[in-house]
XYZ file of C-alpha atoms in Angstrom:
203
model
C 95.720 110.016 109.889
C 95.435 111.928 106.593
C 95.706 110.542 103.098
C 95.437 111.970 99.593
C 95.632 109.744 96.542
C 94.395 110.485 93.023
C 95.532 107.216 91.409
C 92.823 105.336 89.564
C 93.783 102.227 91.536
C 96.485 101.389 94.101
C 96.783 97.951 92.457
C 98.032 99.101 89.069
C 98.519 102.751 88.154
C 100.754 104.526 85.675
C 99.931 108.075 86.704
C 98.908 109.852 89.884
C 100.068 111.534 93.071
C 99.642 110.921 96.752
C 100.440 112.279 100.194
C 99.965 110.927 103.684
C 100.374 112.056 107.279
C 100.207 109.655 110.187
C 100.264 110.151 113.961
C 99.837 107.251 116.395
C 100.654 106.403 119.978
C 99.988 103.974 122.795
C 100.196 103.721 126.560
C 100.106 100.295 128.165
C 101.818 97.325 129.777
C 103.565 94.508 127.916
C 103.395 90.777 128.684
C 106.309 91.078 131.132
C 104.565 93.779 133.131
C 106.730 96.626 131.830
C 104.990 99.928 131.209
C 105.442 101.631 127.849
C 104.362 104.933 126.351
C 105.257 106.171 122.875
C 104.122 108.248 119.918
C 105.010 108.127 116.229
C 104.623 110.690 113.459
C 105.316 110.271 109.773
C 104.643 111.711 106.362
C 105.147 110.655 102.758
C 104.834 111.911 99.200
C 104.303 109.692 96.154
C 104.406 110.645 92.484
C 104.071 108.566 89.341
C 105.732 109.875 86.179
C 104.295 108.318 82.990
C 107.088 107.406 80.547
C 105.176 105.692 77.742
C 102.167 103.437 77.370
C 102.357 100.904 80.216
C 105.685 102.295 81.484
C 106.117 104.615 84.474
C 108.570 105.741 87.126
C 107.353 105.884 90.723
C 109.107 108.068 93.297
C 108.445 108.099 97.023
C 109.971 109.998 99.938
C 109.017 109.309 103.525
C 110.127 110.360 107.016
C 109.144 108.949 110.423
C 109.934 109.865 114.018
C 109.349 107.954 117.220
C 109.107 109.435 120.722
C 109.231 107.367 123.886
C 109.901 103.664 124.329
C 107.903 101.540 121.920
C 107.755 97.739 122.221
C 109.848 96.013 119.508
C 106.795 95.057 117.458
C 105.783 98.723 117.178
C 109.189 100.279 116.526
C 110.340 101.839 113.265
C 111.900 99.134 111.096
C 114.408 99.134 108.300
C 112.768 96.238 106.466
C 109.146 96.771 105.525
C 107.418 96.090 102.244
C 105.393 99.304 102.224
C 107.062 101.846 104.534
C 110.655 100.586 104.570
C 113.311 98.959 102.395
C 112.347 95.754 100.613
C 115.859 94.288 100.666
C 116.021 93.838 104.448
C 114.205 91.547 106.827
C 111.807 93.232 109.230
C 113.744 92.341 112.384
C 117.234 93.450 111.281
C 117.352 97.068 112.497
C 115.091 99.367 114.494
C 115.548 103.042 115.311
C 113.614 106.121 116.414
C 114.269 107.980 113.136
C 113.870 106.897 109.530
C 113.947 108.679 106.162
C 113.434 106.844 102.881
C 113.745 107.633 99.181
C 112.463 104.989 96.771
C 112.199 104.648 93.019
C 110.451 101.983 90.958
C 110.360 101.477 87.198
C 107.021 99.766 86.549
C 106.214 98.130 83.214
C 103.663 95.732 81.774
C 104.990 92.382 80.596
C 101.644 90.936 79.547
C 98.381 92.877 79.363
C 94.885 91.890 78.354
C 95.428 88.204 78.985
C 92.979 85.613 80.285
C 94.801 82.693 81.870
C 92.166 80.623 83.641
C 93.315 78.178 86.337
C 90.461 75.728 86.924
C 87.913 78.511 87.222
C 89.331 79.640 90.584
C 92.025 82.074 89.519
C 92.261 84.125 86.346
C 95.386 86.135 85.508
C 94.707 89.128 83.277
C 97.907 91.131 83.625
C 101.573 90.608 84.509
C 103.826 93.510 85.475
C 107.504 93.855 86.271
C 109.118 96.358 88.608
C 112.775 97.336 88.947
C 113.229 99.162 92.239
C 115.710 100.660 94.672
C 115.567 102.169 98.150
C 117.901 104.446 100.119
C 117.245 104.658 103.856
C 118.724 107.040 106.414
C 118.404 105.272 109.755
C 121.159 106.109 112.267
C 122.251 103.079 114.291
C 124.846 103.369 117.057
C 125.311 100.167 119.021
C 128.212 97.862 119.849
C 127.809 95.681 116.775
C 126.609 98.296 114.274
C 127.500 101.906 113.486
C 125.733 102.928 110.305
C 123.517 105.708 109.007
C 122.655 104.625 105.439
C 121.211 101.404 104.029
C 120.418 100.606 100.373
C 118.815 97.904 98.281
C 118.040 97.087 94.648
C 115.706 94.436 93.305
C 113.150 93.228 90.811
C 109.608 92.011 91.249
C 106.763 90.372 89.360
C 103.074 91.190 89.861
C 100.368 88.779 88.715
C 96.978 90.488 88.588
C 93.573 88.994 88.065
C 90.489 87.572 89.766
C 90.427 85.130 92.676
C 87.026 83.518 93.280
C 85.549 86.280 91.102
C 86.976 88.986 93.369
C 88.714 91.703 91.348
C 91.346 92.966 91.471
C 93.706 90.524 93.147
C 97.474 90.988 93.030
C 100.055 88.318 93.787
C 103.597 89.634 94.084
C 107.063 88.234 94.434
C 110.025 90.561 94.996
C 113.698 89.673 95.214
C 116.008 92.389 96.552
C 119.708 92.651 97.326
C 120.531 94.531 100.559
C 123.578 96.817 100.438
C 125.216 97.809 103.719
C 124.031 95.450 106.420
C 125.000 95.504 110.083
C 127.681 93.059 111.179
C 125.214 90.982 113.203
C 123.310 90.184 109.988
C 125.931 87.553 109.149
C 124.214 84.282 108.336
C 121.123 85.862 106.796
C 120.426 85.005 103.135
C 122.140 87.399 100.690
C 118.867 87.938 98.827
C 115.588 88.878 100.488
C 112.501 87.369 98.822
C 109.002 88.486 99.810
C 105.530 87.364 98.775
C 102.470 89.587 99.064
C 98.924 90.062 97.831
C 98.995 93.890 97.726
C 100.829 96.134 95.289
C 103.970 97.912 96.468
C 103.156 101.528 97.389
C 99.522 100.616 97.955
C 100.479 102.212 101.283
C 103.317 104.738 101.269
């Protein structure tokens, strides 16, 4: 695993660049006694373009490959908050190839605040993020024949101190998936995720 990141902080940054390379693999037996062996390789580039004070555009490209037969929990997923598309649920689609291009317009809604909640949690900053993802992930099965998936969404980030631990980030993102497989019928039209780490903290 290799990582380069010159951002001042992965929690809130309005300038910086990053790159990552990742190679993993496993050889074992699952709970049903089936043997598996697989390897994965991936790489990503991240760049933040400052637009004005407290406004920036983030751009990320990423590609991943999988070799062998990985158990479902280790396969490449379409929906993933950090390495996939935020508009899809994590169990919707899996494949052995994935390429992603993402953009996020990050902006401060409230900075320099001090909202104290009973001495346990203090919010000092609130950010907004308008984002979109385009994913190339070829799927060829009886109920789904697609290569491209898209999403658009908006998120809020509440930053501050929790039990005097700084920084802490609470996030809520709502994203609209565009181009789902037919077997996704019945899933909610909007995917909402909660997290305590900033988007692109890992990329």
